Short mmCIF file of C-alpha atoms in Angstrom, two decimals:
data_model
loop_
_atom_site.label_atom_id
_atom_site.label_comp_id
_atom_site.label_asym_id
_atom_site.label_seq_id
_atom_site.Cartn_x
_atom_site.Cartn_y
_atom_site.Cartn_z
CA MET A 1 24.53 82.51 67.07
CA HIS A 2 21.04 80.51 67.14
CA ILE A 3 23.24 77.12 67.21
CA GLN A 4 25.69 78.68 69.53
CA THR A 5 23.13 79.40 71.95
CA LEU A 6 21.93 75.75 72.00
CA ARG A 7 25.33 74.81 72.36
CA GLY A 8 25.65 76.97 75.56
CA LEU A 9 22.32 75.80 76.59
CA ALA A 10 23.81 72.18 76.52
CA CYS A 11 26.92 72.71 78.18
CA LEU A 12 25.03 74.60 81.13
CA LEU A 13 22.70 71.51 81.70
CA LEU A 14 25.96 69.18 81.32
CA VAL A 15 27.89 71.43 83.98
CA LEU A 16 24.97 71.81 86.19
CA PHE A 17 24.64 67.93 85.91
CA HIS A 18 28.02 67.45 87.48
CA VAL A 19 27.86 70.40 90.16
CA ALA A 20 24.79 69.10 92.04
CA GLY A 21 24.96 65.10 90.72
CA ASP A 22 21.81 63.09 89.87
CA SER A 23 22.07 60.89 92.90
CA PRO A 24 23.08 61.10 96.95
CA ASP A 25 26.32 59.71 95.66
CA ALA A 26 27.36 62.29 93.48
CA GLY A 27 28.01 66.00 92.80
CA LEU A 28 26.96 67.58 96.07
CA ARG A 29 25.69 64.72 97.37
CA LEU A 30 21.93 66.09 97.60
CA PRO A 31 19.49 63.82 99.45
CA ALA A 32 17.37 61.72 96.96
CA ASP A 33 14.03 64.11 97.51
CA HIS A 34 16.04 67.42 96.60
CA ASP A 35 14.20 69.23 94.30
CA LEU A 36 17.52 69.95 92.38
CA GLN A 37 17.95 65.95 92.36
CA PHE A 38 14.64 65.63 90.37
CA PHE A 39 15.34 68.24 87.85
CA ASN A 40 18.46 67.07 87.06
CA GLN A 41 17.24 63.73 86.64
CA GLY A 42 14.35 64.95 84.65
CA LEU A 43 17.29 66.63 82.14
CA ILE A 44 17.93 63.39 80.87
CA TYR A 45 15.15 63.50 78.20
CA LEU A 46 16.89 66.81 77.00
CA ARG A 47 20.44 66.97 77.95
CA MET A 48 22.92 64.63 76.02
CA PRO A 49 19.97 64.03 73.32
CA LEU A 50 20.29 67.82 72.76
CA PHE A 51 24.18 67.68 72.09
CA GLY A 52 23.60 64.31 69.58
CA CYS A 53 21.05 66.49 67.57
CA ILE A 54 23.13 69.74 67.41
CA ALA A 55 25.87 67.42 66.27
CA GLY A 56 23.68 66.25 63.66
CA TYR A 57 22.44 69.57 62.65
CA VAL A 58 25.95 70.93 62.06
CA TYR A 59 27.01 67.87 60.02
CA ALA A 60 24.36 68.25 57.64
CA ARG A 61 25.48 71.91 56.88
CA ARG A 62 28.87 70.01 55.35
CA PRO A 63 28.20 66.45 55.08
CA VAL A 64 30.89 64.01 54.15
CA GLY A 65 32.06 64.38 50.77
CA PRO A 66 34.27 62.10 48.35
CA GLU A 67 37.16 62.23 50.61
CA VAL A 68 35.77 59.64 53.14
CA ALA A 69 39.26 58.87 54.92
CA GLY A 70 40.12 62.29 55.50
CA PHE A 71 36.89 63.09 56.97
CA LEU A 72 37.20 60.07 59.53
CA ALA A 73 40.91 60.90 60.15
CA GLY A 74 39.67 64.80 60.96
CA LYS A 75 36.85 63.52 63.30
CA ALA A 76 39.09 60.73 64.82
CA ARG A 77 41.55 63.89 65.70
CA ARG A 78 39.12 66.01 66.90
CA LEU A 79 37.31 63.10 69.39
CA LEU A 80 40.05 60.40 70.15
CA LEU A 81 43.26 62.50 70.31
CA PRO A 82 41.23 64.41 73.74
CA LEU A 83 39.93 61.10 75.01
CA LEU A 84 43.55 59.87 75.03
CA THR A 85 44.97 63.24 76.50
CA VAL A 86 42.13 64.93 78.69
CA GLY A 87 40.86 61.35 79.25
CA SER A 88 43.97 60.12 80.82
CA THR A 89 44.51 63.40 82.89
CA PHE A 90 41.02 62.78 84.53
CA ALA A 91 41.91 59.29 85.60
CA LEU A 92 45.21 60.25 86.85
CA VAL A 93 43.86 63.48 88.78
CA GLN A 94 40.99 60.98 89.91
CA GLY A 95 43.49 58.55 91.20
CA LEU A 96 45.82 61.14 93.22
CA MET A 97 43.18 63.59 94.42
CA PRO A 98 41.56 62.94 97.73
CA GLY A 99 37.51 63.56 98.39
CA VAL A 100 36.63 62.69 94.84
CA ASN A 101 32.94 61.18 94.55
CA SER A 102 33.53 58.01 92.84
CA GLU A 103 36.43 55.70 92.57
CA PRO A 104 39.32 56.03 90.16
CA ALA A 105 39.01 53.78 87.65
CA PRO A 106 42.05 52.23 85.56
CA LEU A 107 43.31 54.25 82.51
CA TRP A 108 42.39 51.85 79.91
CA HIS A 109 38.74 51.65 81.23
CA THR A 110 38.81 55.71 80.50
CA LEU A 111 39.95 54.93 76.80
CA LEU A 112 37.92 51.79 76.13
CA LEU A 113 34.76 51.81 78.22
CA PRO A 114 32.19 54.69 79.23
CA THR A 115 33.73 56.76 81.73
CA ALA A 116 32.44 60.25 83.00
CA HIS A 117 31.42 62.47 80.31
CA PHE A 118 34.01 61.21 77.99
CA TRP A 119 31.77 58.44 76.74
CA PHE A 120 30.19 60.82 74.26
CA LEU A 121 33.69 61.19 72.22
CA GLN A 122 33.61 57.38 71.78
CA ALA A 123 29.75 57.18 71.06
CA LEU A 124 29.94 60.35 68.64
CA PHE A 125 32.71 58.65 66.58
CA LEU A 126 31.01 55.58 65.89
CA VAL A 127 28.07 57.78 64.98
CA PHE A 128 30.09 59.34 62.34
CA LEU A 129 31.05 56.07 61.21
CA THR A 130 27.76 54.62 60.95
CA VAL A 131 26.47 58.20 59.34
CA VAL A 132 29.14 57.86 56.80
CA ALA A 133 27.85 54.47 55.75
CA LEU A 134 24.50 55.41 55.24
CA GLU A 135 25.65 58.50 53.35
CA ARG A 136 27.34 55.93 50.71
CA LEU A 137 24.38 54.14 50.75
CA GLY A 138 22.03 56.79 49.77
CA LEU A 139 20.02 56.50 52.72
CA LEU A 140 20.51 60.02 54.18
CA ARG A 141 19.50 62.43 50.81
CA SER A 142 16.66 63.93 52.33
CA ALA A 143 14.81 64.84 55.28
CA PRO A 144 11.99 62.15 55.26
CA ARG A 145 15.17 59.49 54.55
CA SER A 146 16.92 60.84 57.38
CA LEU A 147 13.67 60.78 59.37
CA ALA A 148 13.27 57.10 58.61
CA MET A 149 16.46 56.16 59.67
CA ALA A 150 16.15 57.84 62.85
CA ALA A 151 13.01 55.69 63.30
CA ILE A 152 14.62 52.73 62.56
CA ALA A 153 17.69 53.66 65.02
CA THR A 154 15.49 54.18 67.24
CA GLY A 155 13.83 50.86 67.16
CA ILE A 156 17.19 49.13 67.14
CA SER A 157 18.04 50.94 70.68
CA LEU A 158 14.53 50.02 72.31
CA VAL A 159 15.12 46.03 71.59
CA ALA A 160 18.69 45.33 70.75
CA GLY A 161 21.42 44.42 73.49
CA THR A 162 24.65 46.51 72.81
CA PRO A 163 27.95 45.81 74.30
CA ALA A 164 29.82 48.60 76.75
CA TRP A 165 32.85 48.43 74.93
CA PHE A 166 34.09 51.73 73.33
CA SER A 167 30.27 52.84 74.24
CA VAL A 168 28.65 51.40 71.64
CA GLY A 169 25.43 51.05 73.74
CA ARG A 170 25.42 54.65 73.98
CA ALA A 171 26.40 55.45 70.34
CA VAL A 172 23.04 53.21 69.63
CA TYR A 173 21.41 55.64 71.83
CA LEU A 174 22.95 58.86 70.49
CA LEU A 175 22.50 57.80 66.71
CA PRO A 176 18.75 58.45 66.53
CA TYR A 177 19.26 62.39 67.72
CA PHE A 178 21.89 62.97 65.38
CA LEU A 179 19.94 61.68 62.57
CA LEU A 180 17.15 64.16 63.96
CA GLY A 181 19.35 66.73 63.80
CA ILE A 182 20.06 65.93 60.19
CA ALA A 183 16.60 65.79 59.15
CA ALA A 184 16.01 69.05 60.79
CA ARG A 185 18.44 70.62 58.90
CA GLN A 186 17.41 69.37 55.82
CA ALA A 187 13.73 70.25 56.46
CA GLY A 188 14.58 74.06 57.16
CA ALA A 189 12.57 76.34 58.75
CA VAL A 190 9.16 74.97 60.13
CA SER A 191 5.93 77.32 60.02
CA LYS A 192 4.54 78.68 63.43
CA GLY A 193 1.65 76.44 63.47
CA VAL A 194 4.20 73.39 63.39
CA LEU A 195 6.24 74.78 66.17
CA ALA A 196 3.16 75.62 68.41
CA ALA A 197 2.07 71.81 67.76
CA LEU A 198 5.49 70.46 68.69
CA GLY A 199 5.63 72.56 71.91
CA ALA A 200 2.40 71.49 72.92
CA ALA A 201 2.92 68.15 72.50
CA PHE A 202 6.07 68.26 74.54
CA ILE A 203 4.63 70.30 77.24
CA VAL A 204 1.60 67.66 77.51
CA ILE A 205 3.64 64.56 77.23
CA ALA A 206 6.57 66.11 79.80
CA VAL A 207 3.83 66.97 82.23
CA ALA A 208 2.17 64.23 82.34
CA VAL A 209 5.26 61.89 82.61
CA LEU A 210 7.03 64.24 85.15
CA THR A 211 3.98 64.16 87.63
CA SER A 212 2.90 60.46 86.93
CA SER A 213 4.15 57.58 89.55
CA GLN A 214 7.27 56.89 87.23
CA PRO A 215 8.93 60.15 86.41
CA ILE A 216 11.88 59.31 85.36
CA TRP A 217 12.12 56.47 82.69
CA PRO A 218 15.58 54.60 81.32
CA LYS A 219 16.93 57.17 78.33
CA GLN A 220 16.71 54.07 75.92
CA SER A 221 12.78 53.98 76.58
CA LEU A 222 10.03 54.97 74.14
CA VAL A 223 9.13 57.53 76.70
CA ALA A 224 12.06 59.29 76.72
CA TYR A 225 13.08 58.85 72.80
CA THR A 226 9.52 60.40 72.43
CA LEU A 227 10.44 63.64 74.88
CA GLY A 228 14.12 63.60 73.15
CA ALA A 229 12.77 63.90 69.77
CA LEU A 230 10.34 66.62 70.37
CA GLY A 231 12.16 68.71 72.70
CA THR A 232 15.22 68.41 70.51
CA TRP A 233 13.50 69.26 67.26
CA LEU A 234 11.98 72.22 68.83
CA LEU A 235 14.91 73.65 70.09
CA VAL A 236 16.88 73.56 66.86
CA SER A 237 13.60 74.70 65.03
CA LEU A 238 13.06 77.90 67.29
CA PRO A 239 14.99 81.10 66.07
CA TRP A 240 16.43 81.52 69.62
CA ARG A 241 19.56 83.85 70.01
CA GLN A 242 21.07 84.64 73.25
CA ARG A 243 24.12 86.32 73.37
CA THR A 244 25.51 84.80 76.79
CA LEU A 245 24.81 81.59 75.92
CA ALA A 246 26.11 82.16 72.54
CA LEU A 247 29.38 82.96 74.02
CA VAL A 248 29.26 79.71 76.30
CA GLY A 249 28.47 78.01 73.17
CA ASP A 250 31.47 79.39 71.51
CA HIS A 251 33.65 77.55 73.79
CA SER A 252 31.47 74.65 74.25
CA TYR A 253 33.99 71.88 73.28
CA VAL A 254 36.89 72.77 75.80
CA ILE A 255 33.83 73.36 78.34
CA PHE A 256 32.72 69.93 77.67
CA LEU A 257 36.44 68.54 77.94
CA PHE A 258 37.76 70.07 81.30
CA HIS A 259 34.42 71.53 83.37
CA VAL A 260 34.93 68.26 85.75
CA PHE A 261 38.24 69.13 87.06
CA PHE A 262 36.72 72.62 87.87
CA THR A 263 33.56 71.46 89.19
CA ALA A 264 35.13 68.98 91.53
CA ALA A 265 37.89 71.60 92.78
CA SER A 266 35.19 74.26 93.36
CA ARG A 267 33.07 71.83 95.66
CA MET A 268 36.13 70.95 97.37
CA VAL A 269 37.57 74.16 98.00
CA LEU A 270 34.28 75.44 99.53
CA HIS A 271 33.79 72.44 101.70
CA LYS A 272 37.31 73.29 103.29
CA LEU A 273 36.33 76.73 103.61
CA GLY A 274 33.17 75.40 105.39
CA VAL A 275 30.57 76.60 102.62
CA ASP A 276 27.73 74.33 103.09
CA ASP A 277 24.73 76.40 101.45
CA THR A 278 23.41 74.48 98.10
CA ALA A 279 22.67 77.83 96.38
CA THR A 280 26.48 79.11 96.89
CA LEU A 281 27.88 75.78 95.91
CA VAL A 282 25.80 75.06 92.89
CA ALA A 283 26.54 78.76 91.56
CA ALA A 284 30.30 78.76 92.38
CA GLY A 285 30.21 75.03 90.62
CA VAL A 286 28.41 76.29 87.32
CA LEU A 287 30.82 79.41 87.12
CA ALA A 288 33.86 77.62 87.82
CA GLY A 289 32.71 74.72 85.02
CA VAL A 290 32.14 77.26 82.52
CA GLY A 291 34.92 80.05 83.31
CA GLY A 292 38.08 77.55 84.33
CA PRO A 293 37.88 75.87 80.81
CA MET A 294 37.59 78.77 78.82
CA VAL A 295 40.64 80.08 80.46
CA VAL A 296 42.31 77.00 79.66
CA GLY A 297 41.18 77.09 76.39
CA GLN A 298 42.77 80.68 75.69
CA VAL A 299 45.97 79.56 77.26
CA VAL A 300 46.00 76.09 75.14
CA GLU A 301 45.32 77.93 71.95
CA ARG A 302 48.34 79.90 71.93
CA SER A 303 50.44 76.40 71.23
CA ALA A 304 49.36 74.54 67.79
CA TRP A 305 50.74 71.35 69.55
CA ALA A 306 48.81 71.94 72.79
CA SER A 307 45.70 72.85 70.85
CA THR A 308 46.27 69.80 68.79
CA LEU A 309 46.57 67.66 71.31
CA LEU A 310 43.94 68.56 73.94
CA LEU A 311 41.32 69.82 71.71
CA GLY A 312 41.69 67.85 68.42
CA ALA A 313 42.32 71.16 66.62
CA LYS A 314 44.12 70.68 62.83
CA LEU A 315 47.85 71.42 63.64
CA GLN A 316 48.81 74.64 61.47
CA ARG A 317 52.58 74.06 60.97
CA SER A 318 52.97 77.77 59.60
CA GLY A 319 52.23 79.54 63.03
CA TRP A 320 52.57 79.64 66.74
CA ARG A 321 48.61 79.37 67.18
CA SER A 322 46.45 76.54 65.77
CA ALA A 323 43.34 78.07 65.17
CA PRO A 324 40.75 80.91 66.65
CA ALA A 325 39.68 80.26 69.99
CA GLU A 326 35.91 80.11 68.68
CA ALA A 327 37.00 77.47 66.34
CA ALA A 328 39.25 75.38 68.29
CA SER A 329 37.05 75.60 71.39
CA ARG A 330 33.71 74.65 69.72
CA ALA A 331 32.02 71.13 69.87
CA PRO A 332 33.21 68.65 66.99
#
C-alpha cells in the first residue's frame, strides 16, 4: 500500500499539471503570476522524479535475471506498445479536435520525439536498457554501488549534451532517480533520525530556493537534482499509507496513459457551458483525469487483446480477460 500510495500521489500531481498548466499557454491558461502556476512549476522538483524513483524501487524487488531478452521484450510490450497505440490516438485526436492548447504534432513526432507525457515511455525503456547493462557489469549489487551509479549519472546529465530523438535526453534526466529508487530499496528501512534529517534538509533547501530570486531551476540542474533526490528518497522511505491514494495508484498506468483525453474534454465542455471559475475547472479536471481512465481501464481489461494493445499487458490466450485490473493498469 505504501508504494501504491506514492503512485497515486504521483498520478494526482501529473493530472493537476495537465489540468492547470505551467504557463499561460497551457491547461487553463492561467496568468503567469497565478498561485497555481507557481505551484505547478515548483513541482518540477518532485513530479517526474517521483515516477522515476518509484519505478526503480519496484524494479529492485525483482531485478533482471538471466533471461535478459525476455525481460526487455516484456518492457517493450509494456511501454512501447501503448506508445504506439495510445500515442497515435493522442496525435489523431489532437489533430481533429478544435480548442486544443497546442498545435497537433505529426504522428511520427509522437513515436520518435518527446511528445506530451508520452516521452516517459520512451525514456523509461532506455533506462531499462541501461540498467540491464549495469546489472551485467555487477555495478548495482548493493546500495552503495547503486548510489555511486546515481551520482555518476547525475554528473553526466549535468554536463553532457543529449539528442532529443526517442527522449534520449529525458532518459539521461530520469536515470539518476531510477537508480536512487534501486538504492533506496536495497538500503531498506532507515532510522527516524535519518528520516528527520532528510526531511529537514529538503524543507530548508526547498524554502531557500522557492523564496529566492530564481525559484524555478531547470530540471537538469544541481539544485533540481538535490531537491529531487532528497524528496524522493524521503517519500519512498516514509511508511506512509493512504487508502484513497492507494486506490488511484492501483490504476496508475491507465491514468498516466489516458488522463489527458479527459482533462482536455472536461475543460472544453465546461468552457462551452460558460463555467470559468478556476477552482471548479481544476476540481472537475482532476476528477475527470483520474476517474475517466479508471473506467476506461475497467472496460479495456475485459478484452485480452485490448488490454495488451492499449496497456501493454501480457496476453493470456486461455481467456477473455488478460489480467486483473489492478495488475494491468499499474505503472510498469
